[in-house]
mmJSON file of the N, C-alpha and C atoms, coordinates in Angstrom:
{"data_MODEL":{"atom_site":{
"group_PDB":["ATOM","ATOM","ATOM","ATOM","ATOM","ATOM","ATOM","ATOM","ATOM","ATOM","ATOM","ATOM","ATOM","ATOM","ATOM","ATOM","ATOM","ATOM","ATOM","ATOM","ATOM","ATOM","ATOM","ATOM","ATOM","ATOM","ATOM","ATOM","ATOM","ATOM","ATOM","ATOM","ATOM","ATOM","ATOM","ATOM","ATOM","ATOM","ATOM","ATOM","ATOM","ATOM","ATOM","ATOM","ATOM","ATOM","ATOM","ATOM","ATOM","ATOM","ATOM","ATOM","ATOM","ATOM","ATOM","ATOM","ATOM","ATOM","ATOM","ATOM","ATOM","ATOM","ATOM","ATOM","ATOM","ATOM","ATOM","ATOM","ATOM","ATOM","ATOM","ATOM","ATOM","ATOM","ATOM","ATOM","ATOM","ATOM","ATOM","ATOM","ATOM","ATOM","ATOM","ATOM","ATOM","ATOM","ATOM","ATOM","ATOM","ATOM","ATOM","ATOM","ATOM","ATOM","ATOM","ATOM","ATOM","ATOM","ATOM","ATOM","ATOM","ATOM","ATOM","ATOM","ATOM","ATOM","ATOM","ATOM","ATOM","ATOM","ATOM","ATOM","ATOM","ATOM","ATOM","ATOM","ATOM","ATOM","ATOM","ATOM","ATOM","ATOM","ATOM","ATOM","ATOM","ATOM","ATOM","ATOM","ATOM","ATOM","ATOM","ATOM","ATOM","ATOM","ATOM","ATOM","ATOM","ATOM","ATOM","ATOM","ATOM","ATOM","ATOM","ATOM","ATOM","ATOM","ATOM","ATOM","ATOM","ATOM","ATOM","ATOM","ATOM","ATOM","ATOM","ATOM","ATOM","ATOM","ATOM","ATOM","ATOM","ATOM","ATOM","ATOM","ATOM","ATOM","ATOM","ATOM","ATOM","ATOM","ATOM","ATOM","ATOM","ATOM","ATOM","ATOM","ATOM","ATOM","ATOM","ATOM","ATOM","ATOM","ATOM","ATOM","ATOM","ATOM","ATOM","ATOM","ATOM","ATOM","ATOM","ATOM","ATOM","ATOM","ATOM","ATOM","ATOM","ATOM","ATOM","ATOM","ATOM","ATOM","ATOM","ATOM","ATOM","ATOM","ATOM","ATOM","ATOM","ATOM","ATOM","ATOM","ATOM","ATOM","ATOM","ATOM"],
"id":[1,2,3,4,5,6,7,8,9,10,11,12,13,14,15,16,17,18,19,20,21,22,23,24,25,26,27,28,29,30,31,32,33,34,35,36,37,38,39,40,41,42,43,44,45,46,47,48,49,50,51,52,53,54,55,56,57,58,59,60,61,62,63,64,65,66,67,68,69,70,71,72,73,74,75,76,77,78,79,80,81,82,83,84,85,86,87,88,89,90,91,92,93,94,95,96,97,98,99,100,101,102,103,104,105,106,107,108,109,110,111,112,113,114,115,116,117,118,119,120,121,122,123,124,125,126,127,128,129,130,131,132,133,134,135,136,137,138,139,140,141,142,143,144,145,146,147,148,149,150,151,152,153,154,155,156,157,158,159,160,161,162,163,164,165,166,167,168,169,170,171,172,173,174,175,176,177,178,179,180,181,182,183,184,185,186,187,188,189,190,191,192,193,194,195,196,197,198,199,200,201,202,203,204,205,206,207,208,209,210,211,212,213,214,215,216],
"type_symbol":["N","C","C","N","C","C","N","C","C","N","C","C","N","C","C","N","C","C","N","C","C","N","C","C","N","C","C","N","C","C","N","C","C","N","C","C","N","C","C","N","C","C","N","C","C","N","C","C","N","C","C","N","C","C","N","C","C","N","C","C","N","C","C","N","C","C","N","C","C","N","C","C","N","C","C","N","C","C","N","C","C","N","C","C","N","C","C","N","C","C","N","C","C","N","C","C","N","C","C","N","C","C","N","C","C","N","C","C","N","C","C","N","C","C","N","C","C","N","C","C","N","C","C","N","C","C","N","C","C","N","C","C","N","C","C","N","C","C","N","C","C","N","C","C","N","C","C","N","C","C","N","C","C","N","C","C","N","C","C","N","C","C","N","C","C","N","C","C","N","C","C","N","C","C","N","C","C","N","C","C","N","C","C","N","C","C","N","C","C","N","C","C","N","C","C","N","C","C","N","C","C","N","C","C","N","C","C","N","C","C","N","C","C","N","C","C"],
"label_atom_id":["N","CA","C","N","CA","C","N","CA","C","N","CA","C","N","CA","C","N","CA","C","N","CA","C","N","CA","C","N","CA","C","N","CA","C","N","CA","C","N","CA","C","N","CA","C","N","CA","C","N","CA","C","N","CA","C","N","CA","C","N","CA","C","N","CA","C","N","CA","C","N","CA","C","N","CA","C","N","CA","C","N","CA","C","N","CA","C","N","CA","C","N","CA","C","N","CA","C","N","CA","C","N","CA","C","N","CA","C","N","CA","C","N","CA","C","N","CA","C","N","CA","C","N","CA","C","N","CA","C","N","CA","C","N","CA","C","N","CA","C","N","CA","C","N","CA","C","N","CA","C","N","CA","C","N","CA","C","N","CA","C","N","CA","C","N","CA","C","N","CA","C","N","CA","C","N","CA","C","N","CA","C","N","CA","C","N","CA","C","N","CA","C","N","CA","C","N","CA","C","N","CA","C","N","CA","C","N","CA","C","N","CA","C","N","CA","C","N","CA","C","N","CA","C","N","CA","C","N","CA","C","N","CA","C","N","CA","C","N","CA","C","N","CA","C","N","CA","C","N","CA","C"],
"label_alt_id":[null,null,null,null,null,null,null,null,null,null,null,null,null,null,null,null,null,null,null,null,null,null,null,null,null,null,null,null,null,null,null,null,null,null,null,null,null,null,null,null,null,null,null,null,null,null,null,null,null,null,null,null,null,null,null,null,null,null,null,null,null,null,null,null,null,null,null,null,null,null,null,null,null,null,null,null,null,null,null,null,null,null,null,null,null,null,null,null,null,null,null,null,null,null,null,null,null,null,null,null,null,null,null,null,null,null,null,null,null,null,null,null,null,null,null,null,null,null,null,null,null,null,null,null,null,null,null,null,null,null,null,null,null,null,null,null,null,null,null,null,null,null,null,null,null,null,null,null,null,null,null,null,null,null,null,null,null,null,null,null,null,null,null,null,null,null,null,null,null,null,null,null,null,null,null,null,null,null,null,null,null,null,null,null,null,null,null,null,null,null,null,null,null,null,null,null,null,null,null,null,null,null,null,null,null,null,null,null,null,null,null,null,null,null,null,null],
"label_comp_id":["UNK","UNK","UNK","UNK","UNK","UNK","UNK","UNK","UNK","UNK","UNK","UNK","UNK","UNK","UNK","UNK","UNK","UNK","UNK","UNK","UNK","UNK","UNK","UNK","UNK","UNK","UNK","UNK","UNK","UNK","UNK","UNK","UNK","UNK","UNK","UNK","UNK","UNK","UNK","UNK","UNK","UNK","UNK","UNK","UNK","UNK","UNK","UNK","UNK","UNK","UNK","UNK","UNK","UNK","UNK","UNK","UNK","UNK","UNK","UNK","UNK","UNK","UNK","UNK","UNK","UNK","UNK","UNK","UNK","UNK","UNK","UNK","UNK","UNK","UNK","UNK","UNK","UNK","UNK","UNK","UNK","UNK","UNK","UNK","UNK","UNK","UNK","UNK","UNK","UNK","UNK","UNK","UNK","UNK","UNK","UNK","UNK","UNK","UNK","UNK","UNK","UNK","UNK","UNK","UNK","UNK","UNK","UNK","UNK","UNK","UNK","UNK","UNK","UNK","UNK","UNK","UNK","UNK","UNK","UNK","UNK","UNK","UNK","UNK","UNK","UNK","UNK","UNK","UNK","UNK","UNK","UNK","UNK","UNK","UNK","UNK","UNK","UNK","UNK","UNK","UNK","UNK","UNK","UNK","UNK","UNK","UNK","UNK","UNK","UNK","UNK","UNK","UNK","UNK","UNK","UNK","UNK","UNK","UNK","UNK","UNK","UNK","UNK","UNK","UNK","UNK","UNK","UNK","UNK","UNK","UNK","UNK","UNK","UNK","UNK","UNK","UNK","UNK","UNK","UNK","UNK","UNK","UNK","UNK","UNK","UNK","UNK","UNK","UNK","UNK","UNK","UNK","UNK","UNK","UNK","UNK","UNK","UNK","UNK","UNK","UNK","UNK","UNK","UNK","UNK","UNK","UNK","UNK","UNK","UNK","UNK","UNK","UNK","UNK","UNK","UNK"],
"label_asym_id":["A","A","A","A","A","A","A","A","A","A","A","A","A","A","A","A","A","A","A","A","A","A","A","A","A","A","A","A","A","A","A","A","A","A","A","A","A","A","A","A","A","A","A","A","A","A","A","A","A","A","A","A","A","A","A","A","A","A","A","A","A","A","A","A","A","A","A","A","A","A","A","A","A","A","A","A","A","A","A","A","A","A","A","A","A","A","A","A","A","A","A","A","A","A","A","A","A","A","A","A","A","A","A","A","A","A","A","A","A","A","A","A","A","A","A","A","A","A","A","A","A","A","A","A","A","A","A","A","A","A","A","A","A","A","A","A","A","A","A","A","A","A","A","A","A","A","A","A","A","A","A","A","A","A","A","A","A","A","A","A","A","A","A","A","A","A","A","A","A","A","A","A","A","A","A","A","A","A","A","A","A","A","A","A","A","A","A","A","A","A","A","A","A","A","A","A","A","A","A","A","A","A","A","A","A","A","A","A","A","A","A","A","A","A","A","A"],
"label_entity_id":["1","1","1","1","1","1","1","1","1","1","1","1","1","1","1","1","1","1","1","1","1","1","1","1","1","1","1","1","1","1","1","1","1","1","1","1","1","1","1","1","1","1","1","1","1","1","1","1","1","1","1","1","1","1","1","1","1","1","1","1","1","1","1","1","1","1","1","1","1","1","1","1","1","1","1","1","1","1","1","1","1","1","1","1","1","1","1","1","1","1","1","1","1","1","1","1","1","1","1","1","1","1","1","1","1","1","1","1","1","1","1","1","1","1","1","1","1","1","1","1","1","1","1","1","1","1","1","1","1","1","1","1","1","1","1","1","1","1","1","1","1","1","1","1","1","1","1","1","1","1","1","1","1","1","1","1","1","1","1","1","1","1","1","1","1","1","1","1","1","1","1","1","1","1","1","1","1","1","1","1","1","1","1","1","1","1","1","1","1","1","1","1","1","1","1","1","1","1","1","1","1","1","1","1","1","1","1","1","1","1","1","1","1","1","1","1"],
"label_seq_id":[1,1,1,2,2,2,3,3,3,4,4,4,5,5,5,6,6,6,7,7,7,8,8,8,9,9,9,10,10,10,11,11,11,12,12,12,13,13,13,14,14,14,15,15,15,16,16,16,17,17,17,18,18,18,19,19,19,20,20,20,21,21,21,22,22,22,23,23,23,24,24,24,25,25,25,26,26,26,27,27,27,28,28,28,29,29,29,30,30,30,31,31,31,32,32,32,33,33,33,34,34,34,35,35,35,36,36,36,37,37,37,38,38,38,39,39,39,40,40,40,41,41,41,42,42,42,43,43,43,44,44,44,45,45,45,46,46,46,47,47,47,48,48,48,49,49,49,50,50,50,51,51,51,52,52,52,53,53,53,54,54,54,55,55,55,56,56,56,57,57,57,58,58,58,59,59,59,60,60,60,61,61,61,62,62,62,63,63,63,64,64,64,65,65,65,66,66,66,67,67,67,68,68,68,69,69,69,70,70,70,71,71,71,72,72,72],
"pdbx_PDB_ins_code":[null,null,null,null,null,null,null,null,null,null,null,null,null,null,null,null,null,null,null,null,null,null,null,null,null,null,null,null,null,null,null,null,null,null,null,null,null,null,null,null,null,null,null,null,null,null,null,null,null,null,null,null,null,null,null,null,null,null,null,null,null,null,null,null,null,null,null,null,null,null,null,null,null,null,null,null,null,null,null,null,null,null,null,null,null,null,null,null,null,null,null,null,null,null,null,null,null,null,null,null,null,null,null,null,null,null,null,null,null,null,null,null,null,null,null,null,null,null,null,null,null,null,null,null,null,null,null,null,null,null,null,null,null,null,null,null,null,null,null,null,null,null,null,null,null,null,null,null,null,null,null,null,null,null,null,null,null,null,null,null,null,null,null,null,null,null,null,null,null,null,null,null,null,null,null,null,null,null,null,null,null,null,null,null,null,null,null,null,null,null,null,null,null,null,null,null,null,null,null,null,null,null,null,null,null,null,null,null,null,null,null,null,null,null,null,null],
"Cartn_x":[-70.249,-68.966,-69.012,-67.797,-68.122,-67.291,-67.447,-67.812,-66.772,-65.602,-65.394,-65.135,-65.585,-65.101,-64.267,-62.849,-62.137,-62.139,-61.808,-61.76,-60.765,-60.041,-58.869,-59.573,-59.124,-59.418,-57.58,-58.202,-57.073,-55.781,-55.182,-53.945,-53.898,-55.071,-55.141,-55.601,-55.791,-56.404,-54.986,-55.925,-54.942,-54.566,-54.355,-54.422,-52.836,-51.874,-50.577,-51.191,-51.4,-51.727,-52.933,-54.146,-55.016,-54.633,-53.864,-53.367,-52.035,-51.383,-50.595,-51.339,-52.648,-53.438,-54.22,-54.737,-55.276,-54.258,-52.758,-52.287,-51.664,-51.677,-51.627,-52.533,-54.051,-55.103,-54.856,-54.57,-54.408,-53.243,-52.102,-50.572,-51.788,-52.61,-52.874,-54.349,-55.076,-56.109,-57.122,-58.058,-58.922,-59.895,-60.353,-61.487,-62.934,-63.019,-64.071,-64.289,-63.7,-64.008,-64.093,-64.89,-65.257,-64.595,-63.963,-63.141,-63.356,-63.441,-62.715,-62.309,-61.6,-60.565,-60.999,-61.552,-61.658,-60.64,-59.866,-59.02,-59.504,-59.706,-60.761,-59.71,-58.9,-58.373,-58.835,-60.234,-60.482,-62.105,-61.297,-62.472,-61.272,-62.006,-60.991,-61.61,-60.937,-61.089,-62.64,-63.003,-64.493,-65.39,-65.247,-66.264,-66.631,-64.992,-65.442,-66.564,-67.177,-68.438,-69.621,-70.119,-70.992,-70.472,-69.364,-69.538,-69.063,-69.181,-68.858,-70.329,-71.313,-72.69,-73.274,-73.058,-74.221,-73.147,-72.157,-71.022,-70.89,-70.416,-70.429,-71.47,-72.838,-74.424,-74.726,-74.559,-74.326,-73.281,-72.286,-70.992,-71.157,-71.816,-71.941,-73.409,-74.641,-75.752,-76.295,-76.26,-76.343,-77.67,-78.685,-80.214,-79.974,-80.977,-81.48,-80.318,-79.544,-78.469,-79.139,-79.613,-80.118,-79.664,-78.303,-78.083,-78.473,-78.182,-79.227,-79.724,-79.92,-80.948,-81.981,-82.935,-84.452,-84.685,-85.483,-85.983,-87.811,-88.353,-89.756,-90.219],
"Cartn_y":[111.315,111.709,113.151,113.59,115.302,115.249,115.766,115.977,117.413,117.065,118.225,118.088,118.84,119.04,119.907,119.237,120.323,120.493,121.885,121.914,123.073,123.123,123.72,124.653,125.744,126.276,125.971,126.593,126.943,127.969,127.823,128.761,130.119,130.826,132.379,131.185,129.931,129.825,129.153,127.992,127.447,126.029,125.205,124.069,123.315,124.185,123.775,123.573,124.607,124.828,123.716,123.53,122.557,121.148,121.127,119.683,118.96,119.728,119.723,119.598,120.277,119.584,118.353,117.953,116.93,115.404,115.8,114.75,114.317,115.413,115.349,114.563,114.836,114.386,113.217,112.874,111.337,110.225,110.575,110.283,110.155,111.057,111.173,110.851,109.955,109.769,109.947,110.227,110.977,109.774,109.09,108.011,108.661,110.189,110.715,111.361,111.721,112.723,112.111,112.502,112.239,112.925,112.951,114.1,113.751,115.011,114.433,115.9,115.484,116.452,116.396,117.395,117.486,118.889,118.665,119.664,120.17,121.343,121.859,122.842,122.497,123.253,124.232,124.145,124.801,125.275,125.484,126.956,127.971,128.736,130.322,130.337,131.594,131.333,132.228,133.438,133.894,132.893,131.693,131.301,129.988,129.33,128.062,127.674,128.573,128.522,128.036,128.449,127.949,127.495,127.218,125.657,124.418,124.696,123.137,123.054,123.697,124.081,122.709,121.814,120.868,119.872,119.212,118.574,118.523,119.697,119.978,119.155,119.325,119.449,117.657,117.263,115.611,114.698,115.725,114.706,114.631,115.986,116.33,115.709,115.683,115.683,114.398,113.126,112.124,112.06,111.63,111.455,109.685,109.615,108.404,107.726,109.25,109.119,108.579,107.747,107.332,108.668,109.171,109.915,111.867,111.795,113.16,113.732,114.921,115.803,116.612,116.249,116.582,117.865,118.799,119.795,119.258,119.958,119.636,121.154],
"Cartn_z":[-29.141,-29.702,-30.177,-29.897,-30.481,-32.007,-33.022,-34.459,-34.757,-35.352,-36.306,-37.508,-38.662,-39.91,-40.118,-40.656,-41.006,-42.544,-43.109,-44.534,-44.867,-45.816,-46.382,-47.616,-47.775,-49.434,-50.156,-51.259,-52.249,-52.002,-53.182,-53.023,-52.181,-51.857,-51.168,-49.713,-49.498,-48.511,-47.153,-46.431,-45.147,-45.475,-46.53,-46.772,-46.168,-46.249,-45.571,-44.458,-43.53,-41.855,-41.814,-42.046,-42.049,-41.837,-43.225,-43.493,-42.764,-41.861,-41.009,-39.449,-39.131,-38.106,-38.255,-39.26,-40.071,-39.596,-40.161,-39.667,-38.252,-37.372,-35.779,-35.205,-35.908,-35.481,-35.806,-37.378,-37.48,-36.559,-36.155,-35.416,-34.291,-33.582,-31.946,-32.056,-32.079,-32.1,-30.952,-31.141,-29.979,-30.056,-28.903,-29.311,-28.751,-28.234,-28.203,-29.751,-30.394,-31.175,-33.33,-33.746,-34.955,-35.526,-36.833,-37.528,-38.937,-39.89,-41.264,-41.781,-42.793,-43.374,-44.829,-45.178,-46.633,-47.502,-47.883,-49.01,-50.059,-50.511,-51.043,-51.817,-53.16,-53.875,-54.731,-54.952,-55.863,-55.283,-54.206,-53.704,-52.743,-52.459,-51.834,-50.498,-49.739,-48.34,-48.399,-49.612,-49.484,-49.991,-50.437,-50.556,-50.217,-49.837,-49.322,-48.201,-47.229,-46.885,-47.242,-48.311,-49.168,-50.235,-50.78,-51.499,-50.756,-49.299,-49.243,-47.834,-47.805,-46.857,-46.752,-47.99,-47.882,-47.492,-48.217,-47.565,-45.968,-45.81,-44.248,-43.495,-43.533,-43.047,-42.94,-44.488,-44.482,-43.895,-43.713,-43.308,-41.411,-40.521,-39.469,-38.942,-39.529,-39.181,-40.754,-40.53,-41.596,-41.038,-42.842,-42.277,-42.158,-41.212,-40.567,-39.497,-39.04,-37.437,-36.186,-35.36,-34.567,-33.783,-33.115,-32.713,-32.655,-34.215,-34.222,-33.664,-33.232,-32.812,-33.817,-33.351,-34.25,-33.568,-34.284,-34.424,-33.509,-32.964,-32.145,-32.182],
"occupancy":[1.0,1.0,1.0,1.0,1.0,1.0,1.0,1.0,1.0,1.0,1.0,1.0,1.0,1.0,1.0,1.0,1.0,1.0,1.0,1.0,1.0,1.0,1.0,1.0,1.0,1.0,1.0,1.0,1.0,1.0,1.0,1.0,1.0,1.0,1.0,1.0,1.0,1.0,1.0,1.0,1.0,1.0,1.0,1.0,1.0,1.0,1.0,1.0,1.0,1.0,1.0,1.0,1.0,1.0,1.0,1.0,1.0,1.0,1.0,1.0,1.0,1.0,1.0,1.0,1.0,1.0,1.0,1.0,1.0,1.0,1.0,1.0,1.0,1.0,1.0,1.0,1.0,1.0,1.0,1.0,1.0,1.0,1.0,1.0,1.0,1.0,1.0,1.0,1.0,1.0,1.0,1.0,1.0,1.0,1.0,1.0,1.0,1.0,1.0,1.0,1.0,1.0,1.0,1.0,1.0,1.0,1.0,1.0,1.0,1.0,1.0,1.0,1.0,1.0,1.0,1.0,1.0,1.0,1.0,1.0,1.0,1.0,1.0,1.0,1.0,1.0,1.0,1.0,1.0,1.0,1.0,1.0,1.0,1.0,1.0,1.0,1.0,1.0,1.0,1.0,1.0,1.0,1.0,1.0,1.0,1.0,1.0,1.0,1.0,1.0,1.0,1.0,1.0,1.0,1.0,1.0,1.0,1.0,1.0,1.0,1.0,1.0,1.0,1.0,1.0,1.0,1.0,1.0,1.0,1.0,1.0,1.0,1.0,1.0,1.0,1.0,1.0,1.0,1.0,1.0,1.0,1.0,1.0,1.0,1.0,1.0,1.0,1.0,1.0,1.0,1.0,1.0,1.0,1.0,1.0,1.0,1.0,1.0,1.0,1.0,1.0,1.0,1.0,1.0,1.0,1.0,1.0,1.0,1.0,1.0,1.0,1.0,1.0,1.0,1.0,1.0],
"B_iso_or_equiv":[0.0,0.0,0.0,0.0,0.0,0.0,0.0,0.0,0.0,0.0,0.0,0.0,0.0,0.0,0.0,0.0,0.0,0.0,0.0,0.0,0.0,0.0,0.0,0.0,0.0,0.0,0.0,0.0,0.0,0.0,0.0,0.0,0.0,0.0,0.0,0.0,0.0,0.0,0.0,0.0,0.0,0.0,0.0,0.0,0.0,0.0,0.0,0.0,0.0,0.0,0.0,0.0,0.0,0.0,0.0,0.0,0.0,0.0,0.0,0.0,0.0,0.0,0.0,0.0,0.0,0.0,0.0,0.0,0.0,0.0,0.0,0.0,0.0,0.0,0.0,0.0,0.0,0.0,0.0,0.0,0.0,0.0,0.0,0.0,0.0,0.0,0.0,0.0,0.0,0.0,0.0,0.0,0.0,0.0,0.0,0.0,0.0,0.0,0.0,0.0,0.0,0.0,0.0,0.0,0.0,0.0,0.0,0.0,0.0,0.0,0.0,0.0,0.0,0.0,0.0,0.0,0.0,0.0,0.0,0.0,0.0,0.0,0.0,0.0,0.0,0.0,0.0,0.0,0.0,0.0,0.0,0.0,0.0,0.0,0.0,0.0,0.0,0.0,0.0,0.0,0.0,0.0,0.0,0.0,0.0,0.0,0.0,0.0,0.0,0.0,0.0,0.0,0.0,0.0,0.0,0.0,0.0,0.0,0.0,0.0,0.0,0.0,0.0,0.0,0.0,0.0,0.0,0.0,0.0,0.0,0.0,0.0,0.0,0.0,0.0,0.0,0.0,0.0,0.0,0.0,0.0,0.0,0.0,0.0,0.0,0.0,0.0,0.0,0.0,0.0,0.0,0.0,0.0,0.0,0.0,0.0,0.0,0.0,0.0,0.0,0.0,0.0,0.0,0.0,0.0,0.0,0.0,0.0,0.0,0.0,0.0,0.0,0.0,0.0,0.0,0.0],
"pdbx_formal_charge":[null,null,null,null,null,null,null,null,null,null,null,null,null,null,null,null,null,null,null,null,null,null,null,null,null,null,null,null,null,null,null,null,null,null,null,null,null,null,null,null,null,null,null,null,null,null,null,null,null,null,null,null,null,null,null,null,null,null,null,null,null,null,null,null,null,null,null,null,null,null,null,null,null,null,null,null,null,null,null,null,null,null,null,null,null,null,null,null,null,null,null,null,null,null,null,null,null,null,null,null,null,null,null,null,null,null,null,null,null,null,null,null,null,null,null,null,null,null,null,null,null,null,null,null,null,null,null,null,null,null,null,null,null,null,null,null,null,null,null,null,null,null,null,null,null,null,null,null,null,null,null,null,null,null,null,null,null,null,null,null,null,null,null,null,null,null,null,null,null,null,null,null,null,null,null,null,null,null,null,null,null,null,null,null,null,null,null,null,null,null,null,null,null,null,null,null,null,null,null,null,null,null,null,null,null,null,null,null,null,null,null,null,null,null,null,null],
"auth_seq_id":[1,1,1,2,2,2,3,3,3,4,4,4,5,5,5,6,6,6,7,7,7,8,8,8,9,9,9,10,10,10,11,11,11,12,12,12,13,13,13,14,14,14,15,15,15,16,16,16,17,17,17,18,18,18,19,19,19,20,20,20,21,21,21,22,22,22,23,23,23,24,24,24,25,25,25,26,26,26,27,27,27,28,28,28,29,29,29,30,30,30,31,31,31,32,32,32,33,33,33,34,34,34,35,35,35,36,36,36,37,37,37,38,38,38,39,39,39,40,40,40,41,41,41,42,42,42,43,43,43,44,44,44,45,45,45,46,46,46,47,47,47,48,48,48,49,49,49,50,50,50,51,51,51,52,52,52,53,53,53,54,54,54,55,55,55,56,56,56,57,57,57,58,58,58,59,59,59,60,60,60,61,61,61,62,62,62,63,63,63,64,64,64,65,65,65,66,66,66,67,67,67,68,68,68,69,69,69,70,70,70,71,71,71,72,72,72],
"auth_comp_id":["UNK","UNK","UNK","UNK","UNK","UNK","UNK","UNK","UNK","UNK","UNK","UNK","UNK","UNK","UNK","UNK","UNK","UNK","UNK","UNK","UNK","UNK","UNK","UNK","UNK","UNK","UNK","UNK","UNK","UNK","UNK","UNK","UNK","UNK","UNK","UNK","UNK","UNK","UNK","UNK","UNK","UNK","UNK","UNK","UNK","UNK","UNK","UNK","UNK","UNK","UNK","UNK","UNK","UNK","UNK","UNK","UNK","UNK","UNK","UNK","UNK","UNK","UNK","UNK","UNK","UNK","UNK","UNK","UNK","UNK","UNK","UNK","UNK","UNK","UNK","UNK","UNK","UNK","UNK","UNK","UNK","UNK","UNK","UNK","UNK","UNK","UNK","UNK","UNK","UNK","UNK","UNK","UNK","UNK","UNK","UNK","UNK","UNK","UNK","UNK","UNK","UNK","UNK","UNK","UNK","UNK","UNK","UNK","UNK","UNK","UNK","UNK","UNK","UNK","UNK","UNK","UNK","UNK","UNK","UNK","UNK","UNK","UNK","UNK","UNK","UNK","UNK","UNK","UNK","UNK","UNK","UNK","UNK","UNK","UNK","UNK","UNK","UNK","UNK","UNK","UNK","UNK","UNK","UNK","UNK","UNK","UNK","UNK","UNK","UNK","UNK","UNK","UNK","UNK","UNK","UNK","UNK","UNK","UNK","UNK","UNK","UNK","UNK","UNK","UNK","UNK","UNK","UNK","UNK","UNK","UNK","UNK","UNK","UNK","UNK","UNK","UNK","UNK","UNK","UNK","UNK","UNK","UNK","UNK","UNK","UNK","UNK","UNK","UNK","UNK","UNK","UNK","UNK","UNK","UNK","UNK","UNK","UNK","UNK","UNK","UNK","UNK","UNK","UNK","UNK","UNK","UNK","UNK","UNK","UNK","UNK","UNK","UNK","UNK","UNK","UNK"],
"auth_asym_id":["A","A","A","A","A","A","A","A","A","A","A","A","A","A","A","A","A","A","A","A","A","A","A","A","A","A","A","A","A","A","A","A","A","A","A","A","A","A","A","A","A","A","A","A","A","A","A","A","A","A","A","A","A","A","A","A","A","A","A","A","A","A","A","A","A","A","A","A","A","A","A","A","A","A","A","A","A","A","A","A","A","A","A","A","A","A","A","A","A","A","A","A","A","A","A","A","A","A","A","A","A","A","A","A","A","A","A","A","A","A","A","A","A","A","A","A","A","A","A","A","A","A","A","A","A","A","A","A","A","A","A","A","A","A","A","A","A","A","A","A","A","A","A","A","A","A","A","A","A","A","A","A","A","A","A","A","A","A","A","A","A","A","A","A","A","A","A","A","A","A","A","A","A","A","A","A","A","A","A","A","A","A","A","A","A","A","A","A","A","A","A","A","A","A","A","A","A","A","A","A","A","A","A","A","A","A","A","A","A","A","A","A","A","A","A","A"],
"auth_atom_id":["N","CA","C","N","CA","C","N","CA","C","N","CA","C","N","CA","C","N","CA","C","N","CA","C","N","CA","C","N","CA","C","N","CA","C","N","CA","C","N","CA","C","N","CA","C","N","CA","C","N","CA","C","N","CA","C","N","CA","C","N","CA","C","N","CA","C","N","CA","C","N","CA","C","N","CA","C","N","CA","C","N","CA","C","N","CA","C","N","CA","C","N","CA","C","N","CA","C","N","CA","C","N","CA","C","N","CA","C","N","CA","C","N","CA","C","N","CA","C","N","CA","C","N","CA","C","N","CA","C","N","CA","C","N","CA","C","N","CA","C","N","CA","C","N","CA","C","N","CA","C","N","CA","C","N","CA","C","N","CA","C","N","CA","C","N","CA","C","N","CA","C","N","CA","C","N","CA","C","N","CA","C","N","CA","C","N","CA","C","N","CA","C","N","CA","C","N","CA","C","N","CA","C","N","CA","C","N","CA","C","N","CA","C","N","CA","C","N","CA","C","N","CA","C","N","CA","C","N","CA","C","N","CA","C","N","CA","C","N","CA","C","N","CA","C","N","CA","C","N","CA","C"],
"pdbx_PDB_model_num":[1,1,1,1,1,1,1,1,1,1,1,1,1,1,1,1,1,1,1,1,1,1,1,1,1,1,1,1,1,1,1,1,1,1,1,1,1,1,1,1,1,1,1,1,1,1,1,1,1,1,1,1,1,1,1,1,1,1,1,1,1,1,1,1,1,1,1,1,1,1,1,1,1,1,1,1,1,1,1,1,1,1,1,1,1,1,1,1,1,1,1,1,1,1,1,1,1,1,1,1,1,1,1,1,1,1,1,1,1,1,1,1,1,1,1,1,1,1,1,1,1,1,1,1,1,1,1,1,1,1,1,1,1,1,1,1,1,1,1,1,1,1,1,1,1,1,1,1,1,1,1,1,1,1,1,1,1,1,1,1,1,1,1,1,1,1,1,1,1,1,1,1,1,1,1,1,1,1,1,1,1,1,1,1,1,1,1,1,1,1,1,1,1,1,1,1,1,1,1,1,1,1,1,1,1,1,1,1,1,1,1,1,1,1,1,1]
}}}
């Protein structure tokens, strides 16, 4: 399955526009594709990067994924 995270910042950020693809995705469902939508009010568009790094990392790449790809 292919995997996207979507995420929104705050007031300077895209949370209208986001959350308006968010629910397309939900109306049209894709049965290849993994999705989640997290809204993130109280981070900005410079920094929501790294505060949401580990979120992202766990929600995309879960430990003990049969699927996963390992590092060798």
């Amino acid at each position: 399955k292919a995997r996207l995270f979507l995420a929104s910042a705050g007031v300077d950020g895209n949370v209208s526009e986001v959350g308006q693809f968010a629910d397309v995705l939900r109306a049209t469902p894709v049965p290849s594709l993994q999705w989640i939508y997290e809204p993130r009010p109280d981070l900005k568009h410079g920094n929501i990067y790294l505060g949401m790094e580990r979120s992202v990392l766990e929600a995309l790449f879960p430990l003990g994924d049969p699927t996963a790809r390992t590092c060798r």
